[in-house]
């Protein structure tokens, strides 16, 4: 009993140490999104809607980074348990190689073919015209993020979460300040509106990259060696692809499906788009603790598996689930308590405000399902290298159920917008029983390290 109590105390201490900085980072990220919504909302509803749709490109790219980061963390956290730092450096190099290639493609599309991207999300010419200059500028930031995001996720996987959070917080804090300066034309600058948001994002991401490069010059435990980006290591690359590709596919298929929700809402009118822009902020705030727990779980459990402490992983994963359940309930309560704030966050039309009111009620319970599923799939399963099952589960749920249901209800049945939104928000609860069954099988619990 005494040993179990000591282990439980150590677990909660380690979890708090890892999760708290990640939660703070997620809160700051949400604050930046909130600032964009608030500031653009006061410029005009058109600026808010165009910014929301154009930022879907960044949303998809962030999911690419999340997929690559998942592969890095799955492997690096277990090798960190073995204290194999040389292999971790190679893993970081492989992640950067993929990130740079994909980011370059997004850069070309955003900077040179922005209209093509905007047409995907809306047929409203006013929104397309407003979104084009935003994409042309913000596309530059994709190149900065291709290096910084992989570097920071590697630092998290070796438990340097405070540095990673401080770096990201500095960039995002700068982003908020520059948003206000450029959008409203402070200090004698011209008012730039939505273009100002793009400039603020690009400058902030450039500063974030500079901090990462400066840190790489002084940090000796894990060295950033540019040669590892082009270096070939067949077995490790195969492992990275084997474990990260399903995670990458999971994040992208889930994210693109979520973007399809934006496509559906974008064709239901600008009122629906504007209301959704605000409710995304509310949902992000409601799940901020849960996503921090998922990231902490992947690192903490992965380290234990890599170190060979298999007996403690089952107990620790159960503790993660219990904490996540409570945090999901708390997230719904937060949305309820802050509902008056969200209702007045932007200058919306009466129709958009009516949509927003109903959408907030739906998200009060939706965040619990999203929290539980994210922690188990992205945290617990991936800590043992099991990314394939989550990919298949999300792919089937989103692309064979939620997205077709959304299109059918919106364009064939022509249901009212709120019925469409309610139906697509069933996705998290449909897959929950299957996730629980796989969790209890413990097939996800594997040591995936090699001896090089």
Short mmCIF file of C-alpha atoms in Angstrom, two decimals:
data_model
loop_
_atom_site.label_atom_id
_atom_site.label_comp_id
_atom_site.label_asym_id
_atom_site.label_seq_id
_atom_site.Cartn_x
_atom_site.Cartn_y
_atom_site.Cartn_z
CA UNK A 1 0.00 0.00 0.00
CA UNK A 2 2.81 2.38 0.89
CA UNK A 3 4.60 1.73 -2.43
CA UNK A 4 1.36 2.27 -4.37
CA UNK A 5 0.67 5.52 -2.51
CA UNK A 6 4.22 6.72 -3.20
CA UNK A 7 3.91 5.87 -6.90
CA UNK A 8 0.56 7.68 -7.09
CA UNK A 9 2.08 10.75 -5.44
CA UNK A 10 5.04 10.67 -7.86
CA UNK A 11 2.73 10.26 -10.84
CA UNK A 12 0.62 13.31 -9.98
CA UNK A 13 3.75 15.35 -9.32
CA UNK A 14 5.28 14.42 -12.69
CA UNK A 15 1.98 14.90 -14.48
CA UNK A 16 1.51 18.36 -12.97
CA UNK A 17 5.11 19.32 -13.83
CA UNK A 18 4.66 18.36 -17.48
CA UNK A 19 1.02 19.29 -18.03
CA UNK A 20 0.97 22.75 -16.41
CA UNK A 21 3.38 24.45 -18.86
CA UNK A 22 1.58 22.84 -21.81
CA UNK A 23 -1.80 24.01 -20.47
CA UNK A 24 -0.40 27.54 -20.08
CA UNK A 25 0.85 27.42 -23.68
CA UNK A 26 -2.56 26.25 -24.89
CA UNK A 27 -4.23 29.05 -22.92
CA UNK A 28 -1.98 31.60 -24.58
CA UNK A 29 -2.73 30.10 -28.00
CA UNK A 30 -6.43 30.39 -27.22
CA UNK A 31 -5.87 33.98 -26.08
CA UNK A 32 -4.33 34.82 -29.45
CA UNK A 33 -7.31 33.28 -31.26
CA UNK A 34 -9.63 35.24 -28.96
CA UNK A 35 -7.74 38.44 -29.68
CA UNK A 36 -8.05 37.85 -33.43
CA UNK A 37 -11.79 37.28 -33.09
CA UNK A 38 -12.34 40.29 -30.83
CA UNK A 39 -10.24 42.71 -32.89
CA UNK A 40 -11.47 41.57 -36.30
CA UNK A 41 -15.02 41.42 -34.95
CA UNK A 42 -14.85 45.12 -34.16
CA UNK A 43 -13.47 45.89 -37.63
CA UNK A 44 -16.40 44.18 -39.41
CA UNK A 45 -18.21 40.87 -39.63
CA UNK A 46 -16.73 40.42 -43.12
CA UNK A 47 -13.18 40.76 -41.74
CA UNK A 48 -14.01 38.26 -38.98
CA UNK A 49 -15.52 35.72 -41.38
CA UNK A 50 -12.74 36.07 -43.97
CA UNK A 51 -10.06 35.76 -41.30
CA UNK A 52 -11.76 32.67 -39.87
CA UNK A 53 -11.91 30.93 -43.25
CA UNK A 54 -8.39 31.92 -44.35
CA UNK A 55 -6.97 30.71 -41.03
CA UNK A 56 -8.27 27.22 -41.85
CA UNK A 57 -5.12 26.81 -43.96
CA UNK A 58 -3.01 27.44 -40.86
CA UNK A 59 -5.29 25.06 -38.97
CA UNK A 60 -4.59 22.28 -41.47
CA UNK A 61 -0.86 23.00 -41.43
CA UNK A 62 -0.87 22.93 -37.63
CA UNK A 63 -2.37 19.47 -37.85
CA UNK A 64 0.50 18.46 -40.11
CA UNK A 65 2.89 19.73 -37.43
CA UNK A 66 0.89 17.85 -34.80
CA UNK A 67 1.20 14.64 -36.81
CA UNK A 68 4.96 15.06 -37.20
CA UNK A 69 5.25 16.06 -33.54
CA UNK A 70 3.37 12.91 -32.54
CA UNK A 71 5.92 10.79 -34.36
CA UNK A 72 8.78 12.69 -32.76
CA UNK A 73 7.29 12.43 -29.26
CA UNK A 74 6.32 8.74 -29.59
CA UNK A 75 9.89 7.76 -30.46
CA UNK A 76 11.86 10.45 -28.61
CA UNK A 77 10.03 10.01 -25.29
CA UNK A 78 10.80 6.28 -25.24
CA UNK A 79 14.43 6.86 -26.26
CA UNK A 80 14.61 9.52 -23.56
CA UNK A 81 13.64 6.78 -21.09
CA UNK A 82 16.71 4.91 -22.36
CA UNK A 83 18.79 8.16 -22.30
CA UNK A 84 19.75 7.62 -25.96
CA UNK A 85 20.25 11.28 -26.94
CA UNK A 86 22.04 10.62 -30.24
CA UNK A 87 19.02 8.76 -31.60
CA UNK A 88 16.74 11.60 -30.43
CA UNK A 89 18.83 14.06 -32.49
CA UNK A 90 18.32 11.89 -35.57
CA UNK A 91 14.57 11.71 -34.88
CA UNK A 92 14.42 15.51 -34.72
CA UNK A 93 16.26 15.73 -38.05
CA UNK A 94 13.82 13.35 -39.73
CA UNK A 95 10.88 15.37 -38.39
CA UNK A 96 12.35 18.63 -39.69
CA UNK A 97 12.97 17.15 -43.14
CA UNK A 98 9.30 16.24 -43.52
CA UNK A 99 8.10 19.49 -41.95
CA UNK A 100 10.18 21.69 -44.27
CA UNK A 101 9.00 19.83 -47.39
CA UNK A 102 5.29 20.09 -46.51
CA UNK A 103 5.54 23.69 -45.26
CA UNK A 104 7.19 24.73 -48.51
CA UNK A 105 4.21 23.38 -50.44
CA UNK A 106 1.77 25.34 -48.24
CA UNK A 107 3.95 28.44 -48.65
CA UNK A 108 3.74 28.24 -52.44
CA UNK A 109 -0.04 27.71 -52.41
CA UNK A 110 -0.73 30.53 -49.94
CA UNK A 111 1.59 33.11 -51.48
CA UNK A 112 1.02 32.42 -55.16
CA UNK A 113 -2.42 30.76 -55.36
CA UNK A 114 -4.44 32.29 -52.47
CA UNK A 115 -7.68 32.60 -54.43
CA UNK A 116 -7.65 28.87 -55.12
CA UNK A 117 -7.44 28.18 -51.39
CA UNK A 118 -10.21 30.64 -50.47
CA UNK A 119 -12.60 29.23 -53.09
CA UNK A 120 -12.37 25.85 -51.33
CA UNK A 121 -13.97 27.33 -48.20
CA UNK A 122 -16.51 29.80 -49.53
CA UNK A 123 -18.25 31.06 -52.67
CA UNK A 124 -18.79 34.53 -51.17
CA UNK A 125 -16.71 36.88 -53.35
CA UNK A 126 -16.43 39.50 -50.61
CA UNK A 127 -14.90 36.96 -48.23
CA UNK A 128 -12.57 35.61 -50.94
CA UNK A 129 -11.29 39.10 -51.77
CA UNK A 130 -10.69 39.90 -48.10
CA UNK A 131 -8.85 36.62 -47.45
CA UNK A 132 -6.39 36.76 -50.37
CA UNK A 133 -3.97 39.40 -48.97
CA UNK A 134 -4.04 37.64 -45.58
CA UNK A 135 -2.82 34.36 -47.11
CA UNK A 136 -0.12 36.01 -49.21
CA UNK A 137 1.53 37.44 -46.10
CA UNK A 138 0.91 34.71 -43.53
CA UNK A 139 2.28 32.09 -45.95
CA UNK A 140 5.81 33.27 -45.11
CA UNK A 141 5.30 32.22 -41.49
CA UNK A 142 4.84 28.61 -42.63
CA UNK A 143 8.55 28.41 -43.45
CA UNK A 144 9.50 29.72 -39.99
CA UNK A 145 7.23 27.24 -38.24
CA UNK A 146 8.56 24.26 -40.18
CA UNK A 147 11.73 24.35 -38.05
CA UNK A 148 10.56 25.88 -34.78
CA UNK A 149 7.60 23.55 -34.22
CA UNK A 150 9.67 20.37 -34.58
CA UNK A 151 12.45 21.78 -32.39
CA UNK A 152 9.99 22.71 -29.63
CA UNK A 153 8.17 19.36 -29.69
CA UNK A 154 11.54 17.60 -29.37
CA UNK A 155 12.32 19.72 -26.33
CA UNK A 156 8.97 18.75 -24.80
CA UNK A 157 9.66 15.06 -25.39
CA UNK A 158 12.81 15.33 -23.23
CA UNK A 159 10.80 17.19 -20.56
CA UNK A 160 12.03 20.74 -21.37
CA UNK A 161 8.41 21.85 -21.29
CA UNK A 162 9.13 25.13 -19.50
CA UNK A 163 11.51 26.29 -22.24
CA UNK A 164 9.11 25.24 -24.97
CA UNK A 165 6.22 27.03 -23.26
CA UNK A 166 8.23 30.20 -22.59
CA UNK A 167 9.35 30.35 -26.22
CA UNK A 168 5.88 29.83 -27.60
CA UNK A 169 4.37 32.22 -25.05
CA UNK A 170 6.82 34.95 -26.05
CA UNK A 171 5.88 34.62 -29.70
CA UNK A 172 2.16 34.48 -29.04
CA UNK A 173 2.30 37.41 -26.61
CA UNK A 174 4.09 39.44 -29.27
CA UNK A 175 1.41 38.33 -31.73
CA UNK A 176 -1.37 39.83 -29.58
CA UNK A 177 0.45 43.16 -29.20
CA UNK A 178 1.23 43.41 -32.91
CA UNK A 179 -2.37 42.49 -33.75
CA UNK A 180 -3.60 45.56 -31.91
CA UNK A 181 -0.90 47.79 -33.43
CA UNK A 182 -1.47 46.71 -37.03
CA UNK A 183 -5.24 46.18 -37.00
CA UNK A 184 -6.15 49.49 -35.38
CA UNK A 185 -3.19 51.54 -36.64
CA UNK A 186 -1.61 52.43 -33.28
CA UNK A 187 1.53 54.60 -32.93
CA UNK A 188 0.80 56.42 -36.16
CA UNK A 189 0.69 53.32 -38.38
CA UNK A 190 -2.14 52.91 -40.93
CA UNK A 191 -5.09 50.67 -40.06
CA UNK A 192 -4.44 47.37 -41.80
CA UNK A 193 -7.41 45.23 -40.68
CA UNK A 194 -7.10 41.58 -41.66
CA UNK A 195 -3.71 42.20 -43.31
CA UNK A 196 -2.44 43.36 -39.92
CA UNK A 197 -3.29 39.97 -38.41
CA UNK A 198 -1.18 38.25 -41.08
CA UNK A 199 1.77 40.59 -40.50
CA UNK A 200 1.59 40.10 -36.73
CA UNK A 201 1.56 36.31 -37.09
CA UNK A 202 4.50 36.28 -39.49
CA UNK A 203 6.69 38.54 -37.35
CA UNK A 204 5.86 36.59 -34.17
CA UNK A 205 6.73 33.26 -35.78
CA UNK A 206 9.99 34.72 -37.05
CA UNK A 207 10.90 35.72 -33.49
CA UNK A 208 9.98 32.23 -32.26
CA UNK A 209 12.34 30.67 -34.80
CA UNK A 210 15.14 33.04 -33.75
CA UNK A 211 14.75 31.99 -30.10
CA UNK A 212 14.92 28.31 -31.09
CA UNK A 213 18.08 28.82 -33.13
CA UNK A 214 19.76 30.74 -30.30
CA UNK A 215 18.86 27.97 -27.84
CA UNK A 216 20.19 25.32 -30.23
CA UNK A 217 23.58 27.02 -30.11
CA UNK A 218 23.88 26.68 -26.32
CA UNK A 219 21.92 23.54 -25.34
CA UNK A 220 24.30 20.56 -25.28
CA UNK A 221 22.17 17.57 -24.20
CA UNK A 222 20.29 17.41 -27.51
CA UNK A 223 22.12 19.23 -30.31
CA UNK A 224 20.41 20.61 -33.40
CA UNK A 225 22.73 19.53 -36.18
CA UNK A 226 21.59 20.66 -39.66
CA UNK A 227 23.25 17.60 -41.18
CA UNK A 228 20.67 15.36 -39.47
CA UNK A 229 18.00 16.90 -41.73
CA UNK A 230 19.59 15.29 -44.79
CA UNK A 231 21.28 12.38 -43.04
CA UNK A 232 20.02 8.89 -43.95
CA UNK A 233 19.32 6.33 -41.23
CA UNK A 234 17.26 3.56 -42.76
CA UNK A 235 15.95 1.69 -39.69
CA UNK A 236 15.14 4.84 -37.71
CA UNK A 237 13.44 6.43 -40.70
CA UNK A 238 11.37 3.28 -41.16
CA UNK A 239 10.37 3.42 -37.50
CA UNK A 240 9.50 7.10 -37.78
CA UNK A 241 7.31 6.47 -40.82
CA UNK A 242 5.75 3.38 -39.27
CA UNK A 243 4.67 5.17 -36.12
CA UNK A 244 4.32 8.78 -37.25
CA UNK A 245 2.56 8.21 -40.59
CA UNK A 246 -0.64 6.91 -38.97
CA UNK A 247 -0.48 9.76 -36.44
CA UNK A 248 0.14 12.19 -39.27
CA UNK A 249 -2.77 10.69 -41.20
CA UNK A 250 -4.90 10.80 -38.06
CA UNK A 251 -4.26 14.50 -37.47
CA UNK A 252 -4.67 15.46 -41.12
CA UNK A 253 -7.79 13.37 -41.79
CA UNK A 254 -9.37 14.65 -38.57
CA UNK A 255 -8.32 18.22 -39.31
CA UNK A 256 -9.43 18.21 -42.94
CA UNK A 257 -12.73 16.73 -41.80
CA UNK A 258 -13.05 19.58 -39.30
CA UNK A 259 -12.28 21.97 -42.16
CA UNK A 260 -15.09 20.31 -44.10
CA UNK A 261 -17.34 21.45 -41.28
CA UNK A 262 -16.14 24.98 -42.09
CA UNK A 263 -16.88 24.35 -45.78
CA UNK A 264 -20.41 23.28 -44.86
CA UNK A 265 -20.91 26.30 -42.61
CA UNK A 266 -19.24 28.61 -45.11
CA UNK A 267 -21.94 27.70 -47.63
CA UNK A 268 -24.67 28.20 -45.04
CA UNK A 269 -23.89 31.91 -44.89
CA UNK A 270 -21.55 34.45 -43.29
CA UNK A 271 -23.69 34.53 -40.11
CA UNK A 272 -22.92 30.86 -39.50
CA UNK A 273 -19.21 31.41 -40.24
CA UNK A 274 -18.99 34.34 -37.81
CA UNK A 275 -20.77 32.42 -35.04
CA UNK A 276 -18.48 29.43 -35.59
CA UNK A 277 -15.39 31.67 -35.36
CA UNK A 278 -16.43 32.65 -31.83
CA UNK A 279 -17.51 29.17 -30.72
CA UNK A 280 -14.14 27.72 -31.77
CA UNK A 281 -12.54 30.03 -29.21
CA UNK A 282 -14.99 28.79 -26.55
CA UNK A 283 -14.32 25.15 -27.42
CA UNK A 284 -10.55 25.66 -27.35
CA UNK A 285 -10.83 27.22 -23.90
CA UNK A 286 -13.01 24.35 -22.68
CA UNK A 287 -10.50 21.71 -23.80
CA UNK A 288 -7.26 23.51 -22.99
CA UNK A 289 -6.53 21.45 -19.85
CA UNK A 290 -7.49 18.17 -21.51
CA UNK A 291 -5.13 18.65 -24.45
CA UNK A 292 -2.33 19.53 -22.04
CA UNK A 293 -2.97 16.27 -20.23
CA UNK A 294 -2.88 14.34 -23.52
CA UNK A 295 0.54 15.76 -24.39
CA UNK A 296 1.85 15.15 -20.88
CA UNK A 297 0.51 11.59 -20.98
CA UNK A 298 2.31 10.77 -24.23
CA UNK A 299 5.60 12.01 -22.77
CA UNK A 300 5.29 10.58 -19.26
CA UNK A 301 3.92 7.17 -20.24
CA UNK A 302 6.30 6.90 -23.20
CA UNK A 303 9.27 7.57 -20.94
CA UNK A 304 8.10 4.86 -18.51
CA UNK A 305 7.66 2.35 -21.35
CA UNK A 306 11.11 3.14 -22.78
CA UNK A 307 12.66 2.70 -19.35
CA UNK A 308 10.96 -0.70 -19.01
CA UNK A 309 8.48 0.17 -16.23
CA UNK A 310 5.60 -1.62 -17.91
CA UNK A 311 3.79 -2.57 -14.71
CA UNK A 312 3.16 1.04 -13.71
CA UNK A 313 1.87 2.21 -17.11
CA UNK A 314 -1.58 0.60 -16.79
CA UNK A 315 -2.21 2.24 -13.42
CA UNK A 316 -0.91 5.59 -14.62
CA UNK A 317 -3.07 5.51 -17.76
CA UNK A 318 -6.16 4.90 -15.61
CA UNK A 319 -5.25 7.94 -13.52
CA UNK A 320 -4.94 10.01 -16.70
CA UNK A 321 -8.43 8.99 -17.79
CA UNK A 322 -9.95 9.95 -14.43
CA UNK A 323 -8.26 13.35 -14.42
CA UNK A 324 -9.32 13.99 -18.01
CA UNK A 325 -12.95 13.15 -17.26
CA UNK A 326 -13.01 15.69 -14.45
CA UNK A 327 -11.27 18.32 -16.57
CA UNK A 328 -13.78 17.73 -19.41
CA UNK A 329 -16.68 18.39 -17.05
CA UNK A 330 -14.87 21.50 -15.81
CA UNK A 331 -14.43 22.63 -19.42
CA UNK A 332 -18.18 22.48 -20.03
CA UNK A 333 -18.80 24.47 -16.85
CA UNK A 334 -16.29 27.12 -17.98
CA UNK A 335 -18.12 27.56 -21.30
CA UNK A 336 -21.40 27.93 -19.39
CA UNK A 337 -20.00 30.49 -16.97
CA UNK A 338 -18.29 32.53 -19.71
CA UNK A 339 -21.26 32.36 -22.06
CA UNK A 340 -22.13 36.08 -21.61
CA UNK A 341 -18.54 36.99 -22.52
CA UNK A 342 -18.61 34.86 -25.68
CA UNK A 343 -21.97 36.32 -26.70
CA UNK A 344 -20.46 39.82 -26.65
CA UNK A 345 -17.03 38.95 -28.01
CA UNK A 346 -17.79 40.26 -31.51
CA UNK A 347 -20.24 42.63 -33.15
CA UNK A 348 -22.53 40.00 -34.71
CA UNK A 349 -25.84 40.30 -36.50
CA UNK A 350 -28.94 39.12 -34.57
CA UNK A 351 -29.04 35.94 -36.68
CA UNK A 352 -25.39 35.15 -35.94
CA UNK A 353 -25.98 35.77 -32.23
CA UNK A 354 -28.88 33.31 -32.27
CA UNK A 355 -26.67 30.68 -33.89
CA UNK A 356 -23.88 31.35 -31.39
CA UNK A 357 -26.19 30.91 -28.41
CA UNK A 358 -27.25 27.42 -29.49
CA UNK A 359 -23.73 26.40 -30.53
CA UNK A 360 -22.39 27.31 -27.09
CA UNK A 361 -24.94 25.04 -25.41
CA UNK A 362 -23.95 22.16 -27.70
CA UNK A 363 -20.26 22.66 -26.90
CA UNK A 364 -20.88 22.50 -23.15
CA UNK A 365 -21.17 18.71 -23.46
CA UNK A 366 -19.18 18.26 -26.68
CA UNK A 367 -15.90 19.20 -24.95
CA UNK A 368 -16.20 16.20 -22.59
CA UNK A 369 -16.28 13.74 -25.47
CA UNK A 370 -13.46 15.52 -27.27
CA UNK A 371 -11.35 15.61 -24.11
CA UNK A 372 -11.70 11.91 -23.31
CA UNK A 373 -11.08 10.72 -26.87
CA UNK A 374 -8.09 13.01 -27.40
CA UNK A 375 -6.39 11.95 -24.18
CA UNK A 376 -6.79 8.24 -24.92
CA UNK A 377 -5.96 8.31 -28.66
CA UNK A 378 -3.27 11.00 -28.72
CA UNK A 379 -1.87 10.50 -25.24
CA UNK A 380 -2.23 6.94 -24.01
CA UNK A 381 -2.31 4.94 -27.24
CA UNK A 382 0.54 6.88 -28.84
CA UNK A 383 2.75 6.54 -25.76
CA UNK A 384 2.99 2.86 -26.68
CA UNK A 385 3.47 3.51 -30.38
CA UNK A 386 -0.12 2.61 -31.29
CA UNK A 387 -1.05 5.39 -33.71
CA UNK A 388 -2.59 3.16 -36.39
CA UNK A 389 -5.73 2.25 -34.42
CA UNK A 390 -6.54 5.89 -33.67
CA UNK A 391 -6.11 6.79 -37.33
CA UNK A 392 -8.53 4.10 -38.48
CA UNK A 393 -11.03 5.01 -35.77
CA UNK A 394 -11.03 8.73 -36.57
CA UNK A 395 -11.00 8.18 -40.32
CA UNK A 396 -14.07 5.93 -40.21
CA UNK A 397 -15.87 8.17 -37.73
CA UNK A 398 -15.22 11.46 -39.55
CA UNK A 399 -15.28 10.46 -43.21
CA UNK A 400 -17.85 7.68 -43.20
CA UNK A 401 -20.16 9.23 -40.61
CA UNK A 402 -19.78 12.90 -39.61
CA UNK A 403 -18.76 14.59 -42.88
CA UNK A 404 -21.28 12.73 -45.10
CA UNK A 405 -23.98 13.39 -42.49
CA UNK A 406 -23.11 17.08 -42.52
CA UNK A 407 -23.28 17.37 -46.32
CA UNK A 408 -26.47 15.33 -46.57
CA UNK A 409 -28.23 17.30 -43.82
CA UNK A 410 -27.09 20.68 -45.20
CA UNK A 411 -27.34 20.27 -48.98
CA UNK A 412 -29.73 17.38 -49.63
CA UNK A 413 -32.15 17.53 -46.71
CA UNK A 414 -31.58 21.31 -46.35
CA UNK A 415 -32.08 21.16 -42.58
CA UNK A 416 -31.86 24.37 -40.52
CA UNK A 417 -28.25 25.37 -39.72
CA UNK A 418 -28.49 24.46 -36.04
CA UNK A 419 -29.70 20.93 -36.84
CA UNK A 420 -26.75 20.54 -39.18
CA UNK A 421 -24.36 21.69 -36.45
CA UNK A 422 -25.92 19.36 -33.87
CA UNK A 423 -25.58 16.34 -36.16
CA UNK A 424 -21.91 16.89 -36.99
CA UNK A 425 -21.18 17.31 -33.28
CA UNK A 426 -22.17 13.69 -32.66
CA UNK A 427 -18.80 12.48 -33.99
CA UNK A 428 -16.99 12.25 -30.64
CA UNK A 429 -19.72 10.19 -28.98
CA UNK A 430 -20.13 7.69 -31.81
CA UNK A 431 -16.54 6.46 -31.49
CA UNK A 432 -16.28 6.52 -27.68
CA UNK A 433 -17.40 2.88 -27.01
CA UNK A 434 -14.87 1.53 -29.52
CA UNK A 435 -12.06 3.58 -27.99
CA UNK A 436 -12.85 2.26 -24.50
CA UNK A 437 -12.83 -1.34 -25.73
CA UNK A 438 -9.40 -0.94 -27.36
CA UNK A 439 -8.05 0.81 -24.27
CA UNK A 440 -9.04 -2.11 -22.02
CA UNK A 441 -7.37 -4.61 -24.37
CA UNK A 442 -3.92 -3.03 -23.65
CA UNK A 443 -2.74 -3.95 -27.14
CA UNK A 444 -1.38 -0.41 -27.40
CA UNK A 445 1.25 -1.03 -24.68
CA UNK A 446 4.56 -1.70 -26.52
CA UNK A 447 8.23 -0.75 -26.26
CA UNK A 448 9.21 0.50 -29.72
CA UNK A 449 12.88 1.40 -29.12
CA UNK A 450 15.89 -0.28 -30.75
CA UNK A 451 19.51 -0.73 -29.70
CA UNK A 452 21.61 1.17 -32.24
#
